[in-house]
Amino acid sequence: MERGRLFQRRRNCRFCQEKIPIDFKDVGLLRNFLTERGRIVPRRISGNCMRHQRVLTVAIKRARTIAMVGYAEER
Amino acid sequence: MQLYESIFIVRPSLSDEDTNKLIEKMKGVVAKAGATLLKSENWGKKKLAYEVKRERKGTFVYLHFRSEGGVVSELERSYRLEDSVLKFLTVRVEQVAPPQAAPPTAAAPTAAPEAGEVDRGRAVDRGRVPVDRGREVDRGRVQ
C-alpha cells in the first residue's frame, strides 16, 4: 500500500493544460471526476488545480440537480 | 441583459406530438416575456440518474436565451404549472467579455430547484464515507 504511494507522481490539472471548458451538461467529462459510487474525486487524486476543482464541483452539483449525474450510485 | 440556459425534463410517456406542443409553449413563454431565444434543442429520451416523480427516463429539452432576470421566474412558474415537467434547472451563463469586473456568479446558480434534494444527497454521501474510504479513493484515480 505504502509502495504505491511512493511512486505517485504529481499530476497536473487537465483543465489548465488542455483548456477544455467545464460544462455541467458534459456528462462524459464530469464522469471522469466521479468515483463509481458517484462521489467527487478529491483534488489530491485528480490533480486538478484549486480553481478548476471549484468550477468542476459546481458543474457536478448542477448535473446532479438535473438528474444527469446521480447523488449516490447503488452498489 | 444576461445569458441563461434552461433545461427541463418532460415525462417520457407523453407522446411526441404533445412533447413538441409543450416545447413550443415554453418557447412562447420565453418569447412573450421579452427574451431572445438563441438556441433550443430536444435531446430526446435519456435515462435519469435517479428516479424523479416515479420516472426512470425523461425527455430533456434545452433552451438558451438572452433576457432580463424577470423572465426566469416567469418561465419557471410555467414549468411548475405543467404536470408533465418532471424537473428543471436554469443557470446564468457567464458572458465572455463582461464590461466590468466579472461577478462571482459561478457559485450561485440562478435557480437550483428543490434545494432540499441537494442537501439530502450530501447527507447520504457523508454517512457512507467511513465505510469504504480506502476502496473508493483507490478506484477514484483519474485517467
Short mmCIF file of C-alpha atoms in Angstrom, two decimals:
data_model
loop_
_atom_site.label_atom_id
_atom_site.label_comp_id
_atom_site.label_asym_id
_atom_site.label_seq_id
_atom_site.Cartn_x
_atom_site.Cartn_y
_atom_site.Cartn_z
CA MET A 1 0.00 0.00 0.00
CA GLU A 2 2.75 2.36 1.02
CA ARG A 3 4.75 1.39 -2.03
CA GLY A 4 2.14 2.56 -4.46
CA ARG A 5 2.08 5.92 -2.87
CA LEU A 6 5.83 6.35 -3.21
CA PHE A 7 5.66 6.12 -6.95
CA GLN A 8 2.77 8.50 -7.37
CA ARG A 9 3.80 11.39 -9.50
CA ARG A 10 2.27 14.80 -9.24
CA ARG A 11 -0.48 15.09 -11.81
CA ASN A 12 -1.25 18.32 -13.50
CA CYS A 13 -4.57 19.98 -13.89
CA ARG A 14 -6.22 18.69 -17.05
CA PHE A 15 -8.28 21.79 -17.47
CA CYS A 16 -5.26 24.08 -17.30
CA GLN A 17 -3.32 22.00 -19.81
CA GLU A 18 -5.98 21.20 -22.34
CA LYS A 19 -8.01 24.37 -21.90
CA ILE A 20 -11.28 22.49 -22.08
CA PRO A 21 -14.33 24.29 -20.74
CA ILE A 22 -16.10 22.76 -17.77
CA ASP A 23 -19.75 22.40 -18.59
CA PHE A 24 -22.36 20.81 -16.38
CA LYS A 25 -24.06 19.40 -19.50
CA ASP A 26 -20.99 17.40 -20.49
CA VAL A 27 -21.76 14.26 -18.51
CA GLY A 28 -18.94 12.26 -20.09
CA LEU A 29 -16.40 14.76 -18.88
CA LEU A 30 -17.84 15.00 -15.38
CA ARG A 31 -17.83 11.23 -15.01
CA ASN A 32 -14.04 11.26 -15.22
CA PHE A 33 -14.07 13.05 -11.90
CA LEU A 34 -16.59 10.90 -10.10
CA THR A 35 -15.98 7.64 -8.30
CA GLU A 36 -18.01 4.58 -9.14
CA ARG A 37 -20.22 5.45 -6.25
CA GLY A 38 -20.87 8.91 -7.61
CA ARG A 39 -18.68 10.87 -5.26
CA ILE A 40 -16.50 13.73 -6.42
CA VAL A 41 -12.84 12.73 -6.73
CA PRO A 42 -10.71 14.87 -4.42
CA ARG A 43 -8.19 17.24 -5.81
CA ARG A 44 -5.25 15.41 -4.30
CA ILE A 45 -6.07 12.45 -6.50
CA SER A 46 -7.30 14.05 -9.69
CA GLY A 47 -4.54 16.63 -9.60
CA ASN A 48 -6.82 19.49 -10.53
CA CYS A 49 -5.86 22.97 -9.53
CA MET A 50 -7.93 24.69 -6.87
CA ARG A 51 -9.63 26.98 -9.30
CA HIS A 52 -10.76 24.30 -11.68
CA GLN A 53 -11.75 21.94 -8.91
CA ARG A 54 -14.09 24.61 -7.63
CA VAL A 55 -15.66 25.17 -11.02
CA LEU A 56 -15.90 21.43 -11.56
CA THR A 57 -17.63 20.90 -8.22
CA VAL A 58 -20.30 23.41 -9.11
CA ALA A 59 -20.75 21.75 -12.50
CA ILE A 60 -21.16 18.31 -10.94
CA LYS A 61 -23.68 19.59 -8.44
CA ARG A 62 -25.69 21.21 -11.20
CA ALA A 63 -25.66 17.99 -13.17
CA ARG A 64 -26.92 16.19 -10.08
CA THR A 65 -29.75 18.63 -9.68
CA ILE A 66 -30.99 17.96 -13.20
CA ALA A 67 -30.61 14.16 -12.81
CA MET A 68 -27.86 13.78 -15.39
CA VAL A 69 -25.50 12.54 -12.69
CA GLY A 70 -26.55 10.72 -9.56
CA TYR A 71 -26.06 11.75 -5.96
CA ALA A 72 -25.13 8.24 -4.90
CA GLU A 73 -24.86 5.25 -7.17
CA GLU A 74 -26.09 1.99 -5.74
CA ARG A 75 -23.59 -0.71 -5.11
CA MET B 1 -29.24 41.55 -20.18
CA GLN B 2 -27.97 38.16 -19.19
CA LEU B 3 -27.50 34.84 -20.90
CA TYR B 4 -29.42 31.93 -19.50
CA GLU B 5 -29.54 28.22 -20.06
CA SER B 6 -32.61 26.34 -19.06
CA ILE B 7 -33.12 22.60 -19.11
CA PHE B 8 -36.35 20.85 -18.34
CA ILE B 9 -37.30 17.21 -18.28
CA VAL B 10 -40.58 16.09 -19.76
CA ARG B 11 -42.37 12.92 -18.76
CA PRO B 12 -41.39 10.25 -21.31
CA SER B 13 -44.88 8.79 -21.57
CA LEU B 14 -46.03 11.98 -23.26
CA SER B 15 -46.46 11.48 -27.00
CA ASP B 16 -44.01 13.15 -29.36
CA GLU B 17 -46.74 15.42 -30.53
CA ASP B 18 -47.64 16.59 -27.03
CA THR B 19 -43.98 16.96 -26.16
CA ASN B 20 -43.43 19.21 -29.13
CA LYS B 21 -46.50 21.17 -28.21
CA LEU B 22 -45.12 21.67 -24.72
CA ILE B 23 -41.75 22.77 -26.06
CA GLU B 24 -43.44 25.29 -28.33
CA LYS B 25 -45.44 26.55 -25.40
CA MET B 26 -42.33 27.09 -23.30
CA LYS B 27 -40.63 28.83 -26.18
CA GLY B 28 -43.69 31.04 -26.39
CA VAL B 29 -43.41 31.90 -22.71
CA VAL B 30 -39.80 32.91 -23.16
CA ALA B 31 -40.52 34.96 -26.26
CA LYS B 32 -43.54 36.67 -24.77
CA ALA B 33 -41.60 37.70 -21.71
CA GLY B 34 -39.25 39.62 -23.96
CA ALA B 35 -36.31 37.28 -24.28
CA THR B 36 -34.27 36.49 -27.36
CA LEU B 37 -34.17 32.76 -27.86
CA LEU B 38 -30.70 31.83 -29.07
CA LYS B 39 -30.96 28.08 -29.20
CA SER B 40 -33.38 25.34 -28.41
CA GLU B 41 -32.67 21.65 -28.54
CA ASN B 42 -34.54 18.48 -27.87
CA TRP B 43 -32.07 15.97 -26.51
CA GLY B 44 -34.58 13.17 -26.66
CA LYS B 45 -35.29 10.49 -24.11
CA LYS B 46 -32.45 9.91 -21.74
CA LYS B 47 -32.05 7.81 -18.65
CA LEU B 48 -32.31 9.74 -15.42
CA ALA B 49 -29.56 9.25 -12.87
CA TYR B 50 -32.20 8.72 -10.22
CA GLU B 51 -35.93 8.32 -10.06
CA VAL B 52 -37.88 11.55 -10.39
CA LYS B 53 -41.61 11.53 -9.80
CA ARG B 54 -41.70 7.79 -10.40
CA GLU B 55 -39.98 8.07 -13.76
CA ARG B 56 -36.66 6.46 -14.71
CA LYS B 57 -36.38 8.21 -18.06
CA GLY B 58 -37.18 11.63 -19.37
CA THR B 59 -37.09 13.84 -22.43
CA PHE B 60 -34.52 16.57 -21.97
CA VAL B 61 -35.17 19.94 -23.54
CA TYR B 62 -32.60 22.68 -23.63
CA LEU B 63 -33.24 26.41 -24.07
CA HIS B 64 -30.64 29.10 -24.38
CA PHE B 65 -31.72 32.72 -24.31
CA ARG B 66 -30.76 36.29 -23.55
CA SER B 67 -33.03 38.29 -21.33
CA GLU B 68 -33.57 40.27 -18.18
CA GLY B 69 -33.78 38.35 -14.95
CA GLY B 70 -37.54 38.52 -14.59
CA VAL B 71 -38.04 36.15 -17.48
CA VAL B 72 -36.54 33.30 -15.49
CA SER B 73 -39.15 33.43 -12.75
CA GLU B 74 -41.86 33.66 -15.39
CA LEU B 75 -40.51 30.61 -17.19
CA GLU B 76 -40.08 28.58 -14.03
CA ARG B 77 -43.60 29.41 -12.97
CA SER B 78 -44.81 27.92 -16.22
CA TYR B 79 -42.72 24.82 -15.60
CA ARG B 80 -44.33 24.32 -12.23
CA LEU B 81 -47.80 24.59 -13.69
CA GLU B 82 -47.09 21.83 -16.17
CA ASP B 83 -47.61 18.38 -14.67
CA SER B 84 -45.51 16.68 -17.31
CA VAL B 85 -42.40 18.69 -16.45
CA LEU B 86 -40.51 16.46 -14.06
CA LYS B 87 -37.61 18.71 -13.21
CA PHE B 88 -35.95 21.87 -14.45
CA LEU B 89 -32.80 23.88 -13.98
CA THR B 90 -31.98 27.39 -15.11
CA VAL B 91 -28.49 28.79 -14.85
CA ARG B 92 -26.92 32.06 -15.77
CA VAL B 93 -24.08 31.75 -18.27
CA GLU B 94 -21.03 33.90 -17.79
CA GLN B 95 -20.66 36.45 -20.53
CA VAL B 96 -17.38 36.01 -22.35
CA ALA B 97 -16.28 39.63 -22.10
CA PRO B 98 -18.08 41.49 -19.34
CA PRO B 99 -17.56 45.26 -19.39
CA GLN B 100 -16.84 45.40 -15.66
CA ALA B 101 -15.18 43.01 -13.28
CA ALA B 102 -16.87 39.63 -13.52
CA PRO B 103 -19.21 38.98 -10.62
CA PRO B 104 -18.64 35.66 -8.85
CA THR B 105 -21.79 34.05 -10.10
CA ALA B 106 -20.44 30.61 -10.86
CA ALA B 107 -21.04 29.50 -7.29
CA ALA B 108 -24.59 30.84 -7.22
CA PRO B 109 -26.85 29.16 -9.75
CA THR B 110 -29.81 31.28 -10.61
CA ALA B 111 -32.13 28.54 -9.60
CA ALA B 112 -31.49 25.22 -8.01
CA PRO B 113 -34.96 23.73 -7.82
CA GLU B 114 -35.67 21.53 -4.88
CA ALA B 115 -32.65 22.54 -2.92
CA GLY B 116 -33.67 20.01 -0.35
CA GLU B 117 -32.65 17.25 -2.69
CA VAL B 118 -29.15 18.56 -2.92
CA ASP B 119 -28.84 18.51 0.84
CA ARG B 120 -30.25 15.05 1.11
CA GLY B 121 -27.73 13.77 -1.42
CA ARG B 122 -24.86 15.19 0.56
CA ALA B 123 -26.06 13.79 3.80
CA VAL B 124 -26.33 10.34 2.31
CA ASP B 125 -22.84 10.56 0.91
CA ARG B 126 -21.31 11.73 4.13
CA GLY B 127 -22.88 8.91 6.03
CA ARG B 128 -21.09 6.38 3.87
CA VAL B 129 -17.65 7.86 3.98
CA PRO B 130 -16.14 5.76 6.77
CA VAL B 131 -17.44 2.54 5.30
CA ASP B 132 -15.47 2.44 2.11
CA ARG B 133 -12.98 5.23 2.12
CA GLY B 134 -9.92 3.20 1.23
CA ARG B 135 -11.58 1.41 -1.60
CA GLU B 136 -13.21 4.47 -3.03
CA VAL B 137 -10.05 6.51 -3.07
CA ASP B 138 -8.26 3.75 -4.88
CA ARG B 139 -10.87 3.45 -7.53
CA GLY B 140 -11.30 7.14 -7.93
CA ARG B 141 -7.98 7.74 -9.61
CA VAL B 142 -8.49 9.67 -12.75
CA GLN B 143 -7.02 8.56 -16.04
#
